Amino acid sequence: MPSRKIQDCDTRLQEVWHKASELYHITYPEAPMVFLTCTYRTPQEQLELYALGRTKKGSIVTNIKSGGKHNSLPAKAFDIAFKTKDGKLDWSDIHFKNFAAIVKKLNTKVEWGGDWKNFKDLPHFQI
């Protein structure tokens, strides 16, 4: 199972995560809670994810077969999601956009997958 530990990320991402998640909850107190879904994943976990929609049933979720930003220690990426007060996941674009706006103000070197032209990856942040 991929790591969700922010300590597995590059220190720049750790700093951005801590500040952005705090500011997000201050700025949007009624919004769903942001949490980490992935920081580091092993090469084998990456291959299994890559197989989705290709050789395994499911939708394509990555174009990276190996050597991605999640596949080094310290990791150069993290993924997020949002959970409502009743524990349900909320994948509304607005939450990702609001969080990304905060991240961009904190560190212009952090790239958001939602800005990509060919493969939008709203939960993804990387350096």
Coordinates of N, CA, C and O in Angstrom, one line a residue:
M1 N 0.8 -1.2 0.0 CA 0.0 0.0 0.0 C 0.9 1.2 0.0 O 1.8 1.3 0.8
P2 N 0.6 2.2 -0.9 CA 1.4 3.4 -0.9 C 1.4 4.2 0.4 O 0.5 4.1 1.2
S3 N 2.5 4.9 0.6 CA 2.6 5.7 1.8 C 1.7 6.9 1.8 O 1.5 7.5 0.7
R4 N 1.3 7.3 2.9 CA 0.5 8.6 3.1 C 1.3 9.5 4.0 O 0.7 10.5 4.5
K5 N 2.5 9.2 4.3 CA 3.3 10.0 5.3 C 4.0 11.1 4.6 O 4.7 11.0 3.7
I6 N 3.7 12.3 5.1 CA 4.3 13.5 4.5 C 5.8 13.5 4.7 O 6.5 14.1 3.9
Q7 N 6.3 12.8 5.8 CA 7.7 12.7 6.0 C 8.4 12.0 4.9 O 9.7 12.1 4.8
D8 N 7.7 11.2 4.1 CA 8.3 10.6 2.9 C 8.6 11.5 1.7 O 9.2 11.1 0.7
C9 N 8.1 12.8 1.9 CA 8.2 13.7 0.8 C 9.5 14.6 1.0 O 9.9 14.8 2.1
D10 N 9.9 15.2 -0.1 CA 10.9 16.3 -0.1 C 10.5 17.3 0.9 O 9.3 17.6 1.1
T11 N 11.4 17.9 1.6 CA 11.1 18.9 2.7 C 10.3 20.1 2.2 O 9.5 20.7 2.9
R12 N 10.5 20.5 0.9 CA 9.7 21.6 0.3 C 8.3 21.2 0.3 O 7.4 22.1 0.5
L13 N 8.0 20.0 -0.1 CA 6.6 19.6 -0.1 C 6.0 19.4 1.3 O 4.8 19.7 1.5
Q14 N 6.8 19.0 2.2 CA 6.4 18.9 3.6 C 5.9 20.2 4.1 O 4.8 20.4 4.7
E15 N 6.7 21.2 3.8 CA 6.4 22.6 4.3 C 5.2 23.1 3.6 O 4.3 23.7 4.3
V16 N 5.0 22.9 2.3 CA 3.8 23.4 1.6 C 2.6 22.7 2.1 O 1.6 23.3 2.3
W17 N 2.7 21.4 2.3 CA 1.5 20.6 2.8 C 1.1 21.1 4.2 O -0.1 21.4 4.4
H18 N 2.0 21.3 5.1 CA 1.6 21.7 6.4 C 1.0 23.1 6.4 O -0.1 23.3 7.0
K19 N 1.6 24.1 5.7 CA 1.0 25.4 5.6 C -0.3 25.5 4.8 O -1.3 26.1 5.2
A20 N -0.3 24.8 3.7 CA -1.5 24.8 2.8 C -2.7 24.2 3.5 O -3.8 24.7 3.4
S21 N -2.5 23.0 4.1 CA -3.7 22.4 4.7 C -4.2 23.2 5.9 O -5.4 23.3 6.1
E22 N -3.3 23.9 6.6 CA -3.8 24.7 7.7 C -4.5 26.0 7.1 O -5.6 26.3 7.6
L23 N -4.0 26.6 6.1 CA -4.6 27.8 5.5 C -6.0 27.4 4.9 O -6.9 28.2 4.9
Y24 N -6.0 26.2 4.3 CA -7.2 25.8 3.6 C -8.4 25.7 4.6 O -9.5 26.1 4.4
H25 N -8.1 25.1 5.8 CA -9.1 24.9 6.8 C -9.5 26.2 7.5 O -10.6 26.4 7.9
I26 N -8.6 27.2 7.5 CA -8.9 28.5 8.0 C -9.8 29.2 7.0 O -10.7 29.9 7.4
T27 N -9.4 29.2 5.8 CA -10.1 29.9 4.7 C -11.4 29.3 4.4 O -12.4 30.1 4.1
Y28 N -11.5 28.0 4.4 CA -12.8 27.3 4.1 C -13.2 26.4 5.2 O -13.1 25.1 5.1
P29 N -13.6 26.9 6.3 CA -13.9 26.1 7.5 C -15.1 25.1 7.3 O -15.1 24.1 8.0
E30 N -16.0 25.4 6.4 CA -17.1 24.5 6.1 C -16.8 23.5 5.0 O -17.6 22.6 4.8
A31 N -15.7 23.6 4.4 CA -15.3 22.7 3.3 C -14.9 21.3 3.8 O -14.5 21.2 5.0
P32 N -15.0 20.3 3.0 CA -14.5 19.0 3.4 C -13.0 19.1 3.8 O -12.3 19.9 3.3
M33 N -12.6 18.1 4.7 CA -11.2 18.1 5.2 C -10.3 17.5 4.1 O -10.5 16.5 3.5
V34 N -9.2 18.2 3.9 CA -8.2 17.7 2.9 C -7.3 16.7 3.6 O -6.9 16.9 4.8
F35 N -6.9 15.7 2.9 CA -6.0 14.7 3.5 C -5.1 14.1 2.4 O -5.4 14.2 1.2
L36 N -4.0 13.5 2.8 CA -3.0 12.9 1.9 C -3.5 11.5 1.5 O -3.9 10.7 2.3
T37 N -3.5 11.2 0.2 CA -3.8 9.8 -0.3 C -2.6 9.1 -0.7 O -2.6 7.9 -0.7
C38 N -1.5 9.8 -1.1 CA -0.3 9.1 -1.6 C 0.9 10.1 -1.5 O 0.8 11.2 -1.9
T39 N 2.0 9.6 -1.0 CA 3.2 10.3 -1.0 C 4.2 9.5 -1.8 O 4.5 9.7 -3.0
Y40 N 4.7 8.4 -1.2 CA 5.6 7.5 -1.9 C 4.9 6.2 -2.3 O 4.1 5.7 -1.5
R41 N 5.3 5.7 -3.5 CA 4.8 4.3 -3.8 C 6.0 3.6 -4.4 O 6.8 4.2 -5.1
T42 N 6.1 2.3 -4.2 CA 7.2 1.5 -4.7 C 7.1 1.3 -6.2 O 6.0 1.5 -6.8
P43 N 8.2 0.9 -6.8 CA 8.1 0.7 -8.3 C 7.0 -0.4 -8.6 O 6.3 -0.2 -9.6
Q44 N 6.8 -1.4 -7.8 CA 5.8 -2.4 -8.1 C 4.4 -1.8 -8.0 O 3.5 -2.1 -8.8
E45 N 4.2 -1.0 -7.0 CA 2.9 -0.3 -6.8 C 2.6 0.6 -8.0 O 1.5 0.7 -8.5
Q46 N 3.7 1.3 -8.5 CA 3.5 2.1 -9.7 C 3.1 1.3 -10.9 O 2.2 1.7 -11.7
L47 N 3.8 0.1 -11.1 CA 3.4 -0.7 -12.2 C 2.0 -1.2 -12.2 O 1.3 -1.3 -13.2
E48 N 1.5 -1.6 -11.0 CA 0.1 -2.0 -10.8 C -0.8 -0.9 -11.1 O -1.9 -1.2 -11.7
L49 N -0.5 0.3 -10.7 CA -1.4 1.5 -11.0 C -1.4 1.7 -12.5 O -2.5 2.0 -13.1
Y50 N -0.3 1.6 -13.1 CA -0.1 1.8 -14.6 C -1.0 0.8 -15.4 O -1.5 1.1 -16.4
A51 N -1.1 -0.4 -14.8 CA -1.8 -1.5 -15.5 C -3.3 -1.2 -15.6 O -4.0 -1.7 -16.5
L52 N -3.8 -0.4 -14.6 CA -5.3 -0.1 -14.6 C -5.7 0.5 -16.0 O -5.1 1.5 -16.4
G53 N -6.7 0.0 -16.6 CA -7.2 0.5 -17.8 C -6.4 0.0 -19.0 O -6.7 0.3 -20.2
R54 N -5.4 -0.7 -18.7 CA -4.5 -1.3 -19.8 C -4.6 -2.8 -19.8 O -5.2 -3.4 -20.7
T55 N -4.0 -3.4 -18.8 CA -4.0 -4.9 -18.7 C -4.9 -5.3 -17.6 O -5.1 -6.5 -17.4
K56 N -5.3 -4.4 -16.7 CA -6.2 -4.7 -15.6 C -7.5 -3.9 -15.8 O -7.5 -2.8 -16.3
K57 N -8.6 -4.5 -15.3 CA -9.9 -3.8 -15.4 C -9.8 -2.5 -14.5 O -9.2 -2.4 -13.5
G58 N -10.4 -1.4 -15.1 CA -10.4 -0.1 -14.4 C -10.1 1.0 -15.4 O -9.9 0.8 -16.6
S59 N -10.1 2.2 -14.8 CA -9.8 3.4 -15.6 C -8.3 3.7 -15.5 O -7.7 3.5 -14.5
I60 N -7.8 4.3 -16.6 CA -6.4 4.8 -16.6 C -6.3 5.9 -15.6 O -7.1 6.9 -15.6
V61 N -5.4 5.8 -14.7 CA -5.2 6.8 -13.6 C -3.8 7.4 -13.7 O -3.5 8.4 -13.0
T62 N -2.9 6.9 -14.5 CA -1.5 7.4 -14.6 C -1.0 7.1 -16.0 O -1.3 6.1 -16.6
N63 N -0.1 8.0 -16.5 CA 0.6 7.7 -17.7 C 2.1 7.3 -17.4 O 2.9 7.2 -18.3
I64 N 2.4 7.3 -16.1 CA 3.8 7.0 -15.7 C 3.9 5.5 -15.4 O 3.3 5.0 -14.4
K65 N 4.7 4.8 -16.1 CA 4.9 3.4 -15.9 C 5.9 3.1 -14.8 O 5.8 2.3 -13.9
S66 N 7.0 3.9 -14.7 CA 8.0 3.8 -13.7 C 8.8 5.1 -13.6 O 8.8 5.9 -14.5
G67 N 9.5 5.3 -12.5 CA 10.4 6.5 -12.4 C 9.6 7.8 -12.2 O 10.2 8.8 -12.4
G68 N 8.4 7.7 -11.6 CA 7.6 8.9 -11.4 C 8.0 9.7 -10.2 O 8.9 9.2 -9.4
K69 N 7.4 10.8 -10.0 CA 7.7 11.7 -8.8 C 7.4 11.0 -7.5 O 7.9 11.3 -6.5
H70 N 6.5 10.0 -7.5 CA 6.1 9.3 -6.3 C 7.1 8.1 -6.0 O 7.0 7.5 -4.9
N71 N 8.0 7.8 -7.0 CA 8.8 6.6 -6.9 C 10.2 6.8 -6.4 O 11.1 5.9 -6.6
S72 N 10.5 7.9 -5.7 CA 11.8 8.1 -5.1 C 11.6 8.5 -3.7 O 10.6 9.0 -3.3
L73 N 12.7 8.3 -2.9 CA 12.6 8.8 -1.5 C 13.8 9.8 -1.4 O 14.9 9.4 -1.7
P74 N 13.5 11.0 -1.0 CA 12.2 11.5 -0.7 C 11.3 11.7 -1.9 O 11.8 12.0 -3.0
A75 N 10.0 11.5 -1.8 CA 9.1 11.6 -2.9 C 9.0 13.0 -3.4 O 9.2 14.0 -2.6
K76 N 8.8 13.2 -4.6 CA 8.7 14.6 -5.2 C 7.3 14.9 -5.5 O 7.0 15.9 -6.3
A77 N 6.3 14.2 -4.9 CA 4.9 14.5 -5.2 C 4.1 14.0 -4.0 O 4.5 13.1 -3.3
F78 N 2.9 14.6 -4.0 CA 1.8 14.0 -3.1 C 0.5 14.2 -3.8 O 0.3 15.1 -4.6
D79 N -0.4 13.3 -3.4 CA -1.8 13.4 -3.9 C -2.7 13.6 -2.7 O -2.4 13.2 -1.6
I80 N -3.8 14.3 -3.0 CA -4.8 14.6 -1.9 C -6.2 14.2 -2.3 O -6.5 13.9 -3.4
A81 N -7.1 14.2 -1.3 CA -8.5 14.0 -1.5 C -9.2 14.8 -0.4 O -8.6 15.4 0.5
F82 N -10.5 14.8 -0.4 CA -11.3 15.6 0.5 C -12.4 14.7 1.1 O -13.0 13.9 0.4
K83 N -12.6 14.8 2.4 CA -13.6 14.0 3.1 C -14.6 14.9 3.9 O -14.1 15.8 4.6
T84 N -15.8 14.6 3.7 CA -16.9 15.4 4.4 C -17.0 15.0 5.9 O -16.4 14.0 6.3
K85 N -17.7 15.8 6.6 CA -17.9 15.5 8.0 C -18.5 14.2 8.3 O -18.2 13.6 9.4
D86 N -19.3 13.7 7.4 CA -19.9 12.4 7.6 C -19.0 11.2 7.0 O -19.5 10.1 6.9
G87 N -17.8 11.6 6.6 CA -16.8 10.6 6.2 C -16.9 10.2 4.7 O -16.2 9.3 4.3
K88 N -17.7 10.9 3.9 CA -17.7 10.6 2.4 C -16.7 11.4 1.7 O -16.4 12.5 2.0
L89 N -16.1 10.8 0.6 CA -15.2 11.5 -0.2 C -15.9 12.5 -1.1 O -17.0 12.2 -1.6
D90 N -15.3 13.6 -1.3 CA -15.9 14.7 -2.1 C -14.9 15.0 -3.2 O -13.8 15.6 -2.9
W91 N -15.1 14.7 -4.4 CA -14.2 14.9 -5.5 C -14.6 16.2 -6.3 O -14.1 16.3 -7.5
S92 N -15.3 17.1 -5.7 CA -15.7 18.3 -6.4 C -14.4 19.1 -6.8 O -13.5 19.4 -6.0
D93 N -14.4 19.5 -8.1 CA -13.2 20.3 -8.6 C -12.9 21.5 -7.8 O -11.7 21.9 -7.6
I94 N -13.9 22.2 -7.3 CA -13.7 23.5 -6.5 C -12.8 23.3 -5.4 O -11.9 24.2 -5.1
H95 N -12.8 22.2 -4.7 CA -12.0 21.9 -3.5 C -10.5 21.9 -4.0 O -9.6 22.4 -3.3
F96 N -10.3 21.1 -5.0 CA -8.9 21.0 -5.5 C -8.4 22.3 -6.0 O -7.2 22.7 -5.8
K97 N -9.2 23.1 -6.7 CA -8.8 24.4 -7.2 C -8.5 25.4 -6.1 O -7.5 26.1 -6.1
N98 N -9.3 25.4 -5.0 CA -9.1 26.2 -3.9 C -7.8 25.9 -3.2 O -7.0 26.7 -2.8
F99 N -7.6 24.6 -3.0 CA -6.3 24.1 -2.4 C -5.1 24.5 -3.2 O -4.1 25.0 -2.7
A100 N -5.2 24.3 -4.5 CA -4.1 24.6 -5.4 C -3.8 26.1 -5.4 O -2.6 26.4 -5.5
A101 N -4.8 26.9 -5.3 CA -4.5 28.4 -5.3 C -3.7 28.7 -4.1 O -2.8 29.5 -4.1
I102 N -3.9 28.1 -2.9 CA -3.2 28.3 -1.7 C -1.7 27.8 -1.9 O -0.8 28.5 -1.6
V103 N -1.6 26.6 -2.5 CA -0.3 26.0 -2.7 C 0.6 26.9 -3.6 O 1.7 27.2 -3.3
K104 N -0.1 27.4 -4.7 CA 0.7 28.3 -5.6 C 1.2 29.6 -5.0 O 2.2 30.1 -5.3
K105 N 0.4 30.1 -4.1 CA 0.8 31.3 -3.3 C 2.0 31.0 -2.4 O 2.8 31.9 -2.2
L106 N 2.0 29.8 -1.8 CA 3.0 29.5 -0.9 C 4.4 29.1 -1.6 O 5.4 29.4 -1.0
N107 N 4.3 28.4 -2.7 CA 5.5 28.0 -3.4 C 5.3 27.9 -4.9 O 4.6 26.9 -5.3
T108 N 5.8 28.8 -5.6 CA 5.6 28.8 -7.1 C 6.3 27.7 -7.8 O 6.0 27.4 -9.0
K109 N 7.1 27.0 -7.1 CA 7.9 25.8 -7.7 C 7.1 24.5 -7.7 O 7.4 23.6 -8.3
V110 N 6.0 24.5 -6.9 CA 5.1 23.3 -6.8 C 4.2 23.4 -8.0 O 3.4 24.3 -8.1
E111 N 4.2 22.3 -8.7 CA 3.3 22.2 -9.9 C 2.1 21.4 -9.6 O 2.1 20.4 -8.9
W112 N 0.9 21.9 -10.0 CA -0.4 21.2 -9.8 C -0.8 20.5 -11.1 O -0.8 21.0 -12.2
G113 N -1.2 19.2 -10.9 CA -1.7 18.4 -12.0 C -2.9 18.9 -12.7 O -3.2 18.6 -13.8
G114 N -3.7 19.8 -12.0 CA -4.8 20.4 -12.6 C -4.5 21.4 -13.7 O -5.4 21.8 -14.5
D115 N -3.3 21.9 -13.7 CA -2.8 22.8 -14.7 C -2.3 22.1 -16.0 O -2.0 22.8 -17.0
W116 N -2.2 20.8 -16.0 CA -1.6 20.1 -17.1 C -2.7 20.2 -18.3 O -3.9 20.1 -18.0
K117 N -2.2 20.2 -19.5 CA -3.0 20.3 -20.6 C -3.6 19.0 -21.1 O -4.7 18.9 -21.4
N118 N -2.7 17.9 -21.1 CA -3.2 16.6 -21.7 C -3.8 15.7 -20.7 O -4.6 14.9 -21.1
F119 N -3.3 15.7 -19.5 CA -3.8 14.7 -18.5 C -4.1 15.4 -17.2 O -3.1 15.6 -16.4
K120 N -5.3 15.9 -17.0 CA -5.6 16.6 -15.8 C -5.6 15.7 -14.6 O -6.2 14.6 -14.6
D121 N -4.8 16.0 -13.6 CA -4.7 15.2 -12.4 C -4.9 16.1 -11.2 O -3.9 16.5 -10.5
L122 N -6.1 16.4 -10.9 CA -6.5 17.4 -9.8 C -5.9 17.1 -8.5 O -5.5 18.0 -7.7
P123 N -5.8 15.8 -8.0 CA -5.3 15.5 -6.7 C -3.7 15.6 -6.6 O -3.2 15.6 -5.5
H124 N -3.0 15.9 -7.7 CA -1.6 15.7 -7.7 C -0.8 17.0 -7.6 O -1.1 18.0 -8.3
F125 N 0.2 17.1 -6.8 CA 1.1 18.2 -6.6 C 2.5 17.7 -6.6 O 2.8 16.6 -6.0
Q126 N 3.4 18.4 -7.3 CA 4.8 17.9 -7.4 C 5.8 19.0 -7.6 O 5.5 20.1 -7.9
I127 N 7.1 18.7 -7.3 CA 8.2 19.6 -7.5 C 9.1 19.0 -8.6 O 9.1 17.8 -8.8

